[in-house]
Short mmCIF file of C-alpha atoms in Angstrom, two decimals:
data_model
loop_
_atom_site.label_atom_id
_atom_site.label_comp_id
_atom_site.label_asym_id
_atom_site.label_seq_id
_atom_site.Cartn_x
_atom_site.Cartn_y
_atom_site.Cartn_z
CA UNK A 20 26.20 -34.70 -8.29
CA UNK A 21 23.17 -36.30 -6.89
CA UNK A 22 19.90 -34.71 -8.41
CA UNK A 23 17.56 -35.77 -5.41
CA UNK A 24 20.25 -34.47 -2.89
CA UNK A 25 20.12 -31.05 -4.71
CA UNK A 26 16.38 -31.12 -4.61
CA UNK A 27 16.36 -31.88 -0.91
CA UNK A 28 19.10 -29.36 0.05
CA UNK A 29 16.80 -26.22 0.44
CA UNK A 30 14.10 -28.29 2.47
CA UNK A 31 16.79 -29.78 4.73
CA UNK A 32 18.24 -26.36 5.28
CA UNK A 33 14.92 -25.05 6.32
CA UNK A 34 14.63 -28.01 8.70
CA UNK A 35 18.03 -27.16 10.17
CA UNK A 36 17.27 -23.51 10.54
CA UNK A 37 13.97 -24.26 12.25
CA UNK A 38 15.69 -26.63 14.76
CA UNK A 39 18.58 -24.50 15.61
CA UNK A 40 17.32 -23.64 18.94
CA UNK A 41 16.04 -27.08 19.86
CA UNK A 42 18.81 -28.10 22.32
CA UNK A 43 17.87 -31.67 22.41
CA UNK A 44 18.10 -32.21 18.52
CA UNK A 45 20.80 -31.90 16.11
CA UNK A 46 20.22 -31.72 12.34
CA UNK A 47 23.39 -33.03 10.63
CA UNK A 48 24.48 -34.35 7.17
CA UNK A 49 27.48 -36.52 5.91
CA UNK A 50 29.10 -36.32 2.44
CA UNK A 51 29.13 -40.00 1.49
CA UNK A 52 31.75 -39.39 -1.28
CA UNK A 53 34.19 -38.09 1.16
CA UNK A 54 33.36 -40.34 4.22
CA UNK A 55 32.61 -43.78 2.49
CA UNK A 56 33.52 -45.77 5.62
CA UNK A 57 30.89 -43.96 7.95
CA UNK A 58 28.25 -44.28 5.19
CA UNK A 59 28.97 -48.06 4.65
CA UNK A 60 28.96 -48.82 8.25
CA UNK A 61 25.21 -47.51 8.47
CA UNK A 62 24.28 -49.35 5.38
CA UNK A 63 23.70 -46.21 3.23
CA UNK A 64 23.16 -47.47 -0.43
CA UNK A 65 21.13 -44.76 -2.08
CA UNK A 66 21.29 -40.98 -2.08
CA UNK A 67 19.95 -39.11 -0.16
CA UNK A 68 19.46 -41.37 2.91
CA UNK A 69 17.92 -39.84 6.05
CA UNK A 70 18.20 -41.45 9.27
CA UNK A 71 17.17 -40.68 12.84
CA UNK A 72 19.67 -41.42 15.77
CA UNK A 73 17.80 -41.53 18.92
CA UNK A 74 19.86 -39.91 22.00
CA UNK A 75 22.42 -42.33 23.17
CA UNK A 76 22.08 -44.75 20.43
CA UNK A 77 23.88 -45.69 17.43
CA UNK A 78 21.11 -47.70 15.94
CA UNK A 79 19.27 -45.38 13.31
CA UNK A 80 15.51 -45.41 12.16
CA UNK A 81 15.25 -44.65 8.44
CA UNK A 82 12.85 -41.75 7.49
CA UNK A 83 10.68 -42.89 4.72
CA UNK A 84 8.15 -40.00 4.31
CA UNK A 85 7.98 -37.16 1.75
CA UNK A 86 11.16 -35.09 1.55
CA UNK A 87 9.71 -31.77 2.60
CA UNK A 88 10.61 -29.55 5.55
CA UNK A 89 7.32 -30.02 6.93
CA UNK A 90 7.13 -33.73 6.70
CA UNK A 91 10.72 -34.06 8.15
CA UNK A 92 9.96 -31.58 10.96
CA UNK A 93 6.80 -33.80 11.83
CA UNK A 94 8.94 -36.89 11.88
CA UNK A 95 11.60 -35.19 14.10
CA UNK A 96 8.97 -33.88 16.57
CA UNK A 97 7.51 -37.32 16.93
CA UNK A 98 10.85 -39.18 17.54
CA UNK A 99 12.39 -36.50 19.46
CA UNK A 100 9.66 -35.17 21.57
CA UNK A 101 9.86 -31.56 20.23
CA UNK A 102 7.17 -29.20 18.94
CA UNK A 103 9.03 -27.15 16.34
CA UNK A 104 7.24 -25.46 13.44
CA UNK A 105 8.76 -24.82 10.02
CA UNK A 106 8.82 -21.03 9.70
CA UNK A 107 6.86 -19.94 6.64
CA UNK A 108 8.95 -18.11 3.97
CA UNK A 109 7.81 -14.64 3.19
CA UNK A 110 5.62 -14.59 0.30
CA UNK A 111 5.80 -11.94 -2.71
CA UNK A 112 2.55 -13.01 -4.14
CA UNK A 113 -0.19 -10.31 -3.76
CA UNK A 114 -3.24 -12.09 -2.21
CA UNK A 115 -6.37 -10.44 -3.86
CA UNK A 116 -9.98 -10.10 -2.32
CA UNK A 117 -13.07 -8.50 -3.99
CA UNK A 118 -12.11 -5.33 -1.89
CA UNK A 119 -8.62 -5.08 -3.41
CA UNK A 120 -9.04 -6.60 -6.73
CA UNK A 121 -9.79 -3.41 -8.82
CA UNK A 122 -7.40 -1.41 -7.10
CA UNK A 123 -4.49 -3.94 -7.69
CA UNK A 124 -5.37 -5.54 -11.05
CA UNK A 125 -7.07 -2.52 -12.88
CA UNK A 126 -4.05 -0.03 -11.89
CA UNK A 127 -3.05 1.31 -15.47
CA UNK A 128 0.63 1.65 -14.15
CA UNK A 129 1.14 -2.00 -13.55
CA UNK A 130 1.29 -5.35 -15.51
CA UNK A 131 -0.39 -7.76 -13.31
CA UNK A 132 -0.48 -11.63 -13.66
CA UNK A 133 -3.48 -13.37 -11.63
CA UNK A 134 -3.83 -16.92 -10.62
CA UNK A 135 -7.50 -17.88 -9.98
CA UNK A 136 -7.15 -20.94 -7.82
CA UNK A 137 -9.02 -23.31 -5.36
CA UNK A 138 -7.49 -24.46 -2.15
CA UNK A 139 -8.44 -28.07 -2.71
CA UNK A 140 -7.06 -28.32 -6.39
CA UNK A 141 -4.17 -30.59 -6.95
CA UNK A 142 -2.62 -28.75 -9.91
CA UNK A 143 -2.96 -25.29 -7.79
CA UNK A 144 -0.84 -26.94 -5.03
CA UNK A 145 1.57 -28.04 -7.45
CA UNK A 146 1.77 -24.49 -9.07
CA UNK A 147 2.06 -22.88 -5.86
CA UNK A 148 5.78 -23.16 -5.13
CA UNK A 149 6.60 -22.25 -8.68
CA UNK A 150 4.31 -19.23 -8.57
CA UNK A 151 5.97 -17.95 -5.36
CA UNK A 152 9.33 -18.18 -7.18
CA UNK A 153 7.97 -16.07 -10.02
CA UNK A 154 6.83 -13.35 -7.58
CA UNK A 155 10.22 -13.34 -5.91
CA UNK A 156 11.88 -13.15 -9.31
CA UNK A 157 9.99 -9.88 -10.01
CA UNK A 158 9.84 -8.38 -6.52
CA UNK A 159 12.13 -5.58 -7.51
CA UNK A 160 10.09 -4.50 -10.60
CA UNK A 161 7.73 -1.75 -9.36
CA UNK A 162 5.40 -2.10 -12.31
CA UNK A 163 5.06 -5.94 -12.23
CA UNK A 164 2.57 -7.51 -9.91
CA UNK A 165 2.24 -11.21 -9.37
CA UNK A 166 -1.23 -11.94 -7.62
CA UNK A 167 -3.75 -14.73 -6.76
CA UNK A 168 -7.30 -14.94 -5.86
CA UNK A 169 -9.35 -17.72 -4.21
CA UNK A 170 -11.65 -18.31 -6.88
CA UNK A 171 -13.54 -20.92 -4.96
CA UNK A 172 -14.30 -18.39 -2.02
CA UNK A 173 -15.04 -15.58 -4.34
CA UNK A 174 -16.97 -17.11 -7.16
CA UNK A 175 -18.80 -14.12 -8.41
CA UNK A 176 -15.47 -12.52 -9.16
CA UNK A 177 -14.09 -15.56 -10.77
CA UNK A 178 -17.18 -15.95 -12.87
CA UNK A 179 -16.95 -12.28 -14.15
CA UNK A 180 -13.57 -13.00 -15.69
CA UNK A 181 -14.82 -16.44 -17.27
CA UNK A 182 -12.84 -18.62 -14.94
CA UNK A 183 -14.28 -22.27 -15.25
CA UNK A 184 -11.26 -24.36 -14.32
CA UNK A 185 -8.29 -24.29 -11.75
CA UNK A 186 -5.90 -22.93 -11.85
CA UNK A 187 -6.67 -20.16 -14.46
CA UNK A 188 -3.98 -17.53 -15.17
CA UNK A 189 -4.86 -14.10 -16.69
CA UNK A 190 -2.44 -11.36 -17.50
CA UNK A 191 -3.74 -7.84 -17.24
CA UNK A 192 -1.06 -5.45 -18.95
CA UNK A 193 -1.13 -1.80 -18.57
CA UNK A 194 -2.94 -1.27 -21.98
CA UNK A 195 -5.63 -4.05 -21.61
CA UNK A 196 -7.49 -4.24 -18.54
CA UNK A 197 -10.01 -6.53 -19.79
CA UNK A 198 -7.24 -9.38 -19.25
CA UNK A 199 -5.89 -11.94 -21.56
CA UNK A 200 -5.49 -15.75 -20.91
CA UNK A 201 -2.07 -16.97 -19.98
CA UNK A 202 -1.53 -20.04 -22.23
CA UNK A 203 2.01 -20.76 -21.81
CA UNK A 204 3.92 -23.29 -19.79
CA UNK A 205 3.76 -23.66 -16.14
CA UNK A 206 7.66 -23.96 -15.40
CA UNK A 207 9.50 -20.90 -13.68
CA UNK A 208 11.47 -20.37 -16.85
CA UNK A 209 8.11 -20.11 -18.88
CA UNK A 210 6.59 -17.60 -16.67
CA UNK A 211 9.67 -15.47 -16.49
CA UNK A 212 10.18 -15.38 -20.24
CA UNK A 213 6.42 -14.45 -20.75
CA UNK A 214 6.57 -11.49 -18.21
CA UNK A 215 10.01 -10.21 -19.54
CA UNK A 216 8.49 -10.27 -23.08
CA UNK A 217 5.30 -8.59 -22.07
CA UNK A 218 6.53 -6.12 -19.58
CA UNK A 219 9.96 -5.19 -21.13
CA UNK A 220 11.80 -6.45 -18.10
CA UNK A 221 15.03 -8.49 -18.13
CA UNK A 222 15.07 -10.82 -15.05
CA UNK A 223 16.22 -14.38 -14.87
CA UNK A 224 14.71 -17.04 -12.76
CA UNK A 225 16.52 -15.95 -9.62
CA UNK A 226 15.39 -12.33 -10.16
CA UNK A 227 18.71 -11.15 -11.12
CA UNK A 228 19.18 -8.81 -14.12
CA UNK A 229 20.23 -10.78 -17.27
CA UNK A 230 23.89 -10.38 -18.29
CA UNK A 231 23.13 -8.11 -21.26
CA UNK A 232 21.39 -5.57 -18.99
CA UNK A 233 23.94 -5.71 -16.36
CA UNK A 234 26.58 -5.15 -18.81
CA UNK A 235 24.71 -2.29 -20.36
CA UNK A 236 24.07 -0.63 -17.00
CA UNK A 237 27.73 -1.00 -15.90
CA UNK A 238 29.12 0.63 -19.25
CA UNK A 239 26.33 3.41 -18.64
CA UNK A 240 27.48 3.83 -15.21
CA UNK A 241 31.19 4.17 -16.33
CA UNK A 242 30.14 6.69 -19.23
CA UNK A 243 28.46 8.86 -16.67
CA UNK A 244 31.47 8.95 -14.45
CA UNK A 245 33.75 9.75 -17.22
CA UNK A 246 31.49 12.75 -18.20
CA UNK A 247 31.45 13.92 -14.69
CA UNK A 248 35.23 13.77 -14.49
CA UNK A 249 35.74 15.55 -17.81
CA UNK A 250 33.07 18.38 -16.52
CA UNK A 251 35.18 18.76 -13.38
CA UNK A 252 38.35 18.99 -15.40
CA UNK A 253 36.88 21.37 -17.92
CA UNK A 254 35.40 23.46 -15.16
CA UNK A 255 38.79 23.73 -13.40
#
Protein backbone atom coordinates (compact mmCIF):
# COMPACT_ATOMS: atom_id res chain seq x y z
CA UNK A 1 0.00 0.00 0.00
CA UNK A 2 2.91 2.35 0.74
CA UNK A 3 3.88 4.22 -2.45
CA UNK A 4 7.41 5.02 -1.27
CA UNK A 5 7.89 1.35 -0.37
CA UNK A 6 6.86 0.27 -3.87
CA UNK A 7 9.28 2.78 -5.37
CA UNK A 8 12.11 1.50 -3.17
CA UNK A 9 11.38 -2.20 -3.85
CA UNK A 10 13.37 -2.64 -7.11
CA UNK A 11 16.34 -0.70 -5.68
CA UNK A 12 16.30 -2.76 -2.48
CA UNK A 13 16.08 -5.96 -4.52
CA UNK A 14 19.16 -4.88 -6.49
CA UNK A 15 20.94 -4.26 -3.20
CA UNK A 16 19.98 -7.69 -1.88
CA UNK A 17 21.09 -9.46 -5.06
CA UNK A 18 24.42 -7.65 -5.04
CA UNK A 19 25.15 -8.62 -1.42
CA UNK A 20 24.06 -12.27 -1.75
CA UNK A 21 27.65 -13.53 -1.65
CA UNK A 22 28.78 -11.20 1.14
CA UNK A 23 28.90 -13.61 4.10
CA UNK A 24 29.22 -10.88 6.74
CA UNK A 25 26.14 -8.89 5.62
CA UNK A 26 22.47 -9.80 5.44
CA UNK A 27 19.93 -7.62 3.62
CA UNK A 28 16.49 -8.19 5.13
CA UNK A 29 13.04 -6.63 5.40
CA UNK A 30 10.08 -6.70 7.80
CA UNK A 31 6.40 -6.27 6.91
CA UNK A 32 5.34 -3.78 9.59
CA UNK A 33 1.63 -4.35 8.91
CA UNK A 34 2.08 -7.99 9.82
CA UNK A 35 4.72 -7.59 12.55
CA UNK A 36 3.66 -4.41 14.34
CA UNK A 37 5.35 -5.30 17.64
CA UNK A 38 8.77 -5.68 16.03
CA UNK A 39 8.49 -2.35 14.23
CA UNK A 40 7.18 -0.62 17.34
CA UNK A 41 10.11 -1.97 19.36
CA UNK A 42 12.56 -0.30 16.96
CA UNK A 43 10.58 2.95 16.79
CA UNK A 44 9.51 2.66 13.17
CA UNK A 45 6.94 5.39 12.62
CA UNK A 46 7.06 5.93 8.85
CA UNK A 47 7.55 3.76 5.79
CA UNK A 48 9.93 2.75 4.48
CA UNK A 49 12.42 2.97 7.36
CA UNK A 50 15.88 1.53 6.73
CA UNK A 51 18.04 0.59 9.71
CA UNK A 52 21.50 -0.93 10.02
CA UNK A 53 22.14 -3.42 12.82
CA UNK A 54 25.88 -3.87 13.49
CA UNK A 55 27.15 -7.38 14.13
CA UNK A 56 26.18 -8.51 17.64
CA UNK A 57 24.06 -5.42 18.37
CA UNK A 58 20.34 -4.68 18.54
CA UNK A 59 20.91 -0.92 18.53
CA UNK A 60 20.26 0.18 14.95
CA UNK A 61 21.62 3.11 12.97
CA UNK A 62 19.08 4.77 10.69
CA UNK A 63 19.88 5.21 7.00
CA UNK A 64 19.14 8.79 5.91
CA UNK A 65 20.58 8.90 2.37
CA UNK A 66 19.03 8.71 -1.11
CA UNK A 67 17.01 5.54 -1.65
CA UNK A 68 18.99 4.15 -4.55
CA UNK A 69 20.78 0.82 -4.71
CA UNK A 70 24.09 2.62 -5.19
CA UNK A 71 23.62 4.91 -2.18
CA UNK A 72 22.47 2.03 0.00
CA UNK A 73 25.45 -0.07 -1.08
CA UNK A 74 27.83 2.74 -0.18
CA UNK A 75 26.22 2.94 3.28
CA UNK A 76 26.43 -0.84 3.82
CA UNK A 77 30.04 -0.96 2.62
CA UNK A 78 30.99 1.82 5.03
CA UNK A 79 29.20 0.28 8.00
CA UNK A 80 29.99 -3.35 7.24
CA UNK A 81 33.53 -3.04 5.94
CA UNK A 82 32.61 -4.64 2.63
CA UNK A 83 33.42 -3.57 -0.92
CA UNK A 84 30.43 -4.66 -2.98
CA UNK A 85 29.45 -2.95 -6.22
CA UNK A 86 25.92 -2.80 -7.61
CA UNK A 87 25.87 -4.77 -10.84
CA UNK A 88 24.90 -2.58 -13.77
CA UNK A 89 21.66 -3.63 -15.43
CA UNK A 90 21.99 -4.59 -19.10
CA UNK A 91 21.11 -1.66 -21.34
CA UNK A 92 18.98 -1.87 -24.48
CA UNK A 93 19.80 1.70 -25.53
CA UNK A 94 22.09 1.76 -28.58
CA UNK A 95 25.04 4.08 -27.90
CA UNK A 96 25.89 6.06 -31.02
CA UNK A 97 29.21 7.50 -32.18
CA UNK A 98 30.10 9.41 -35.37
CA UNK A 99 31.31 6.09 -36.80
CA UNK A 100 28.00 4.28 -36.21
CA UNK A 101 25.47 7.11 -36.46
CA UNK A 102 24.66 6.87 -40.18
CA UNK A 103 24.62 3.08 -40.19
CA UNK A 104 22.09 2.94 -37.35
CA UNK A 105 20.01 6.11 -37.68
CA UNK A 106 19.79 6.33 -41.47
CA UNK A 107 18.87 2.66 -41.90
CA UNK A 108 15.74 2.78 -44.08
CA UNK A 109 14.41 -0.42 -42.50
CA UNK A 110 14.33 1.01 -38.96
CA UNK A 111 12.40 3.62 -36.99
CA UNK A 112 14.98 5.25 -34.71
CA UNK A 113 14.48 7.49 -31.67
CA UNK A 114 17.65 9.38 -30.70
CA UNK A 115 18.36 11.25 -27.49
CA UNK A 116 21.08 13.88 -27.84
CA UNK A 117 22.37 14.36 -24.29
CA UNK A 118 25.21 15.80 -22.22
CA UNK A 119 26.68 13.86 -19.25
CA UNK A 120 26.53 16.92 -16.98
CA UNK A 121 22.88 17.78 -17.81
CA UNK A 122 20.46 17.31 -14.89
CA UNK A 123 17.40 16.81 -17.10
CA UNK A 124 19.32 14.15 -19.05
CA UNK A 125 20.15 12.31 -15.81
CA UNK A 126 16.47 12.39 -14.81
CA UNK A 127 15.43 11.05 -18.21
CA UNK A 128 18.03 8.25 -18.28
CA UNK A 129 16.14 5.57 -16.27
CA UNK A 130 12.92 6.29 -18.18
CA UNK A 131 14.73 6.09 -21.51
CA UNK A 132 16.21 2.72 -20.48
CA UNK A 133 12.68 1.44 -19.83
CA UNK A 134 11.56 2.68 -23.25
CA UNK A 135 14.39 0.72 -24.87
CA UNK A 136 13.52 -2.37 -22.83
CA UNK A 137 9.85 -2.10 -23.83
CA UNK A 138 10.74 -2.25 -27.55
CA UNK A 139 13.70 -4.65 -27.38
CA UNK A 140 11.69 -7.35 -29.20
CA UNK A 141 10.76 -5.05 -32.09
CA UNK A 142 13.36 -5.59 -34.82
CA UNK A 143 12.37 -2.43 -36.70
CA UNK A 144 12.49 -0.05 -33.70
CA UNK A 145 15.76 1.32 -32.29
CA UNK A 146 16.13 3.44 -29.14
CA UNK A 147 19.50 5.20 -29.22
CA UNK A 148 21.47 8.06 -27.71
CA UNK A 149 24.45 10.23 -28.56
CA UNK A 150 26.77 12.18 -26.26
CA UNK A 151 26.16 15.53 -27.96
CA UNK A 152 28.66 17.29 -25.71
CA UNK A 153 31.43 14.97 -26.87
CA UNK A 154 30.34 14.86 -30.53
CA UNK A 155 29.33 18.49 -31.01
CA UNK A 156 29.79 18.58 -34.79
CA UNK A 157 27.25 15.83 -35.26
CA UNK A 158 24.84 17.45 -32.79
CA UNK A 159 25.09 20.80 -34.61
CA UNK A 160 24.38 19.07 -37.91
CA UNK A 161 20.97 18.11 -36.50
CA UNK A 162 20.32 21.54 -34.93
CA UNK A 163 20.73 20.38 -31.35
CA UNK A 164 20.95 23.45 -29.13
CA UNK A 165 19.73 22.16 -25.75
CA UNK A 166 19.81 18.95 -23.74
CA UNK A 167 18.22 16.56 -23.89
CA UNK A 168 16.99 16.89 -27.47
CA UNK A 169 14.98 13.98 -28.84
CA UNK A 170 14.59 13.33 -32.55
CA UNK A 171 12.70 10.60 -34.35
CA UNK A 172 14.05 9.20 -37.61
CA UNK A 173 11.27 7.08 -39.19
CA UNK A 174 11.81 4.81 -42.16
CA UNK A 175 10.35 7.36 -44.56
CA UNK A 176 12.01 10.52 -43.23
CA UNK A 177 15.68 10.25 -42.42
CA UNK A 178 15.96 14.04 -42.13
CA UNK A 179 14.51 13.47 -38.66
CA UNK A 180 11.67 15.15 -36.80
CA UNK A 181 11.64 16.68 -33.33
CA UNK A 182 9.98 14.72 -30.56
CA UNK A 183 7.82 17.16 -28.65
CA UNK A 184 5.78 14.80 -26.51
CA UNK A 185 5.84 14.13 -22.79
CA UNK A 186 8.81 12.48 -21.14
CA UNK A 187 7.07 9.82 -19.09
CA UNK A 188 7.41 6.18 -20.07
CA UNK A 189 3.79 5.96 -21.23
CA UNK A 190 4.25 9.05 -23.43
CA UNK A 191 7.20 7.52 -25.27
CA UNK A 192 5.50 4.13 -25.63
CA UNK A 193 2.32 5.69 -27.06
CA UNK A 194 4.38 7.80 -29.50
CA UNK A 195 6.39 4.86 -30.83
CA UNK A 196 3.34 2.61 -31.10
CA UNK A 197 1.56 5.29 -33.14
CA UNK A 198 4.53 6.07 -35.39
CA UNK A 199 5.80 2.52 -35.88
CA UNK A 200 2.55 0.57 -35.85
CA UNK A 201 3.68 -1.47 -32.86
CA UNK A 202 1.48 -2.50 -29.94
CA UNK A 203 3.65 -2.68 -26.83
CA UNK A 204 2.77 -1.63 -23.31
CA UNK A 205 5.18 -0.01 -20.86
CA UNK A 206 6.51 -3.41 -19.79
CA UNK A 207 7.16 -4.52 -23.36
CA UNK A 208 4.21 -6.92 -23.46
CA UNK A 209 1.89 -6.98 -26.44
CA UNK A 210 -1.32 -5.11 -25.68
CA UNK A 211 -4.34 -7.29 -24.90
CA UNK A 212 -6.00 -6.63 -28.26
CA UNK A 213 -2.96 -7.86 -30.20
CA UNK A 214 -2.46 -10.86 -27.91
CA UNK A 215 -6.10 -11.86 -28.39
CA UNK A 216 -5.84 -11.45 -32.17
CA UNK A 217 -2.68 -13.56 -32.36
CA UNK A 218 -4.24 -16.22 -30.16
CA UNK A 219 -7.32 -16.41 -32.40
CA UNK A 220 -5.16 -16.50 -35.52
CA UNK A 221 -3.11 -19.35 -34.05
CA UNK A 222 -6.28 -21.30 -33.22
CA UNK A 223 -7.58 -20.69 -36.75
CA UNK A 224 -4.35 -22.02 -38.28
CA UNK A 225 -4.57 -25.15 -36.12
CA UNK A 226 -8.18 -25.72 -37.18
CA UNK A 227 -7.27 -25.34 -40.85
CA UNK A 228 -4.37 -27.73 -40.42
CA UNK A 229 -6.61 -30.31 -38.74
CA UNK A 230 -9.25 -29.93 -41.48
CA UNK A 231 -6.58 -30.46 -44.10
CA UNK A 232 -5.37 -33.62 -42.41
CA UNK A 233 -8.90 -34.97 -42.14
CA UNK A 234 -9.74 -34.09 -45.72
CA UNK A 235 -6.49 -35.55 -46.93
CA UNK A 236 -7.27 -38.82 -45.13
